Amino acid sequence: MKLQSSLRPARQAGSVLVVTLLIAMIIGITLAAFMDLSSAQHRAVVRSGVWNSCIPIAESGLEEALTHVFLNSTNLESQGWTKTTTGLTMSNSIALTGTVYYKSRTLNGGRFLAAIQGGATPTLTVQGLLPKPLTTNDMLTRTIEVRTVGASLFARGLVARGTINWNGGILSDSFDSQNSAFSTGGRYDPAKRNDNGSIGSVEGNVDVGSSGTIYGSAGTGPTGSISTGPHAAVGSASYIAGGGTGIQTGHSQNDLNVAFPDASVPFTSGYTIPGGGNVVNVSSVSTNSTASNSLVYPTSPPGPVTTNYPISTTFPTGTTYPVTTNVVATTTKKGKTTTTTYTTNFTYTQFIWTATSYTTNYSTNYYEHILDTGDYYVSGIANANVLVRGNARLWVDGSVSEAGGKAFTISNTGTLQMWVRDSVSFSGNAAANTTGDALRMRINGLPTCTSISFSGNAEFTGTIYAPAADLRFNGGGADRADFMGAAIVGSAQLNGHFEFHYDENLGRAGPSSTFVIASWVEL
Amino acid sequence: MTLVEVLVATAIGTIILAAAGSLMVYNARSLAALSNYADLDQYSRRAVDKLSQDIRQATNVVSFTATELRLGTSRGRSNIVYTYGPTAKTLTRREGSNTEILLRECDALTFTVFGRNNVSNTWDQFVVTNAAGAKLIKLNWTCSRTILGAAVNTESVQTAKIVLRKQD
């Protein structure tokens, strides 16, 4: 069969073309939508990446600002930082007022602008800026405002990188040299102890021994362990006073994390070698004091005494106890008042001392090394008396070995920071800073300082920062003033009868390890 | 035009129309899928950004479970609470009396809390169970979208680890 073909009417001509074009148009629109959606998604993803990258850029500026305020706190207008006293306007209309130190640095196609508003606890405002996708000058900006606080280097009593091992009747507690409720005359007083004498090992274990006592807490890193013997106790003062043994709940932690940067001598030139000599010590003693009333009344008076209480404001000089004096008493008997004078003995039990004159005493001591304010260098210290009268920095390019009652004496106007290359040893009643507070003396062990030891009733008041050193305490003697201050060491072995007293003032006023973030806000 | 020619033309036309139709249906589904991915990505990005910002700013972790995170804040602000509802499949953020839904159609979500210490010789941290030891939060969620009732799009966020910036 064959159908007859015929020409299409004019109105049907090109219909195939139209349909084809319609289909092509639909496909084209779809493809365009695909491409537009993909492009928008791509732009969104890239922009998100840039947005997120602004934070690391800002954080790099924050790191630089934190380092600057710690290392150059007394000279913030240094190391490329600019000072303005009229405030600073940053991107996104963020305005800082007053004195501002700022610095900008280009980093990996972007830049940061860091600003420091100084003070004891600086506030840092940092912006991270990166160009938006497909632009070069149109910047995305994120702003961080950080308030800082100084992190105490000696926030707890004894911290070791490695193991802490106690063997014997070791005790760790705390006192506060600036609070009379927890100290006497700024010194440790066992009757006023506090329970913040915490210890910790970052990379090792803590063994408190069979009868060690920690008035505070013990901490380790995540893989460390804390072991206590049958009579050992770790906890609060009330817990231990109540006979508690073992570790009180809440007095241990396993997330201790402390950095141990190497100590280094802050000067390598410009120092002097300290000389020695005799030093005359002057002390004053008050005499000729006065005393006041007696609290003991004449025995068996004939009736109630209503007047003339035996009050004296002047101590009868030249007499010894008991003091004989007269008492005038008025008695009433059957309505008749009689005044009687009694002669009796009094025991003066309450005195008010008033210095009226002074006797000055002199003594002369010889010191092998006398340090005033400045930088000093010695090749070693062996059995030498050292007097520190100013703010001294001492580089010991060798060992420190004190024995036989030799001492570091820090005057009440002096401080000593000492960097020691080799070992440190105090033995045989040797002492350091026995009358000062712990802030006045610090021993820094250089990376080659691997041994610090105390033995034979030695006494130390101060701080030790020696992260490479093994600290050993052997025999603190009968007295309880063994170690007062704080220590950061490589490891610690405490033997015999030794007491470690952490001065809580170090946590407040002691050296800072760095400034840390107290609060973080993204503006 | 013969009958054979008509049949051949009809067959070819049918094939072409079927191909065009299939292409259009495929295009439509692909476009829908692409839109879903864009939508998933957008919500996840916003959620990660918000969570990251809140965690960075937090002073501490007040409490946590695998599906709830309560963050302490500074400067007088209310605590922020993130809660995943497995029934509603939503992640909500609550600050004071303000509540917003950050994720919808979220099939699974887990918060994992780590401490500050690294496991030796790795970049991982130790998992902690007490809020006081929290220093790093790991987010892990899976969301999905459907086309004609079938879940054909999924997106999993597994790599968001955010550190609390406040230091002790």
Short mmCIF file of C-alpha atoms in Angstrom, two decimals, chain A residues 53-68 79-82 88-91 101-116 124-131 139-144:
data_model
loop_
_atom_site.label_atom_id
_atom_site.label_comp_id
_atom_site.label_asym_id
_atom_site.label_seq_id
_atom_site.Cartn_x
_atom_site.Cartn_y
_atom_site.Cartn_z
CA SER A 53 39.89 31.24 57.50
CA CYS A 54 39.54 34.68 59.03
CA ILE A 55 39.58 33.08 62.48
CA PRO A 56 43.03 31.47 62.15
CA ILE A 57 44.33 34.75 60.72
CA ALA A 58 42.93 36.61 63.72
CA GLU A 59 44.27 33.97 66.09
CA SER A 60 47.76 34.40 64.69
CA GLY A 61 47.46 38.07 65.56
CA LEU A 62 46.19 37.15 68.97
CA GLU A 63 49.18 34.90 69.57
CA GLU A 64 51.50 37.72 68.63
CA ALA A 65 49.68 40.13 70.92
CA LEU A 66 49.72 37.70 73.85
CA THR A 67 53.43 37.11 73.41
CA HIS A 68 54.08 40.84 73.15
CA GLN A 79 58.75 45.17 68.15
CA GLY A 80 56.85 47.02 65.44
CA TRP A 81 53.89 47.95 67.60
CA THR A 82 52.59 51.51 67.24
CA LEU A 88 41.81 53.27 67.04
CA THR A 89 39.02 52.67 64.56
CA MET A 90 39.08 49.20 63.05
CA SER A 91 37.04 47.60 60.29
CA TYR A 101 49.06 49.73 70.81
CA TYR A 102 48.46 48.13 67.44
CA LYS A 103 50.20 46.15 64.75
CA SER A 104 49.20 44.79 61.36
CA ARG A 105 50.82 41.94 59.52
CA THR A 106 50.15 40.45 56.09
CA LEU A 107 49.64 36.71 56.10
CA ASN A 108 48.89 34.39 53.21
CA GLY A 109 46.84 36.79 51.15
CA GLY A 110 45.12 38.32 54.16
CA ARG A 111 46.22 40.28 57.17
CA PHE A 112 45.50 40.80 60.81
CA LEU A 113 45.19 43.95 62.81
CA ALA A 114 45.91 43.42 66.50
CA ALA A 115 45.31 46.04 69.16
CA ILE A 116 46.35 46.05 72.81
CA LEU A 124 43.29 42.37 73.06
CA THR A 125 41.15 43.12 70.01
CA VAL A 126 42.19 41.37 66.85
CA GLN A 127 40.72 41.34 63.36
CA GLY A 128 41.43 38.77 60.70
CA LEU A 129 40.85 40.03 57.16
CA LEU A 130 40.75 38.08 53.92
CA PRO A 131 39.49 39.15 50.48
CA MET A 139 37.65 42.16 52.64
CA LEU A 140 35.78 39.79 54.91
CA THR A 141 36.53 40.69 58.50
CA ARG A 142 36.10 38.81 61.75
CA THR A 143 36.88 40.36 65.10
CA ILE A 144 37.87 38.74 68.38
#
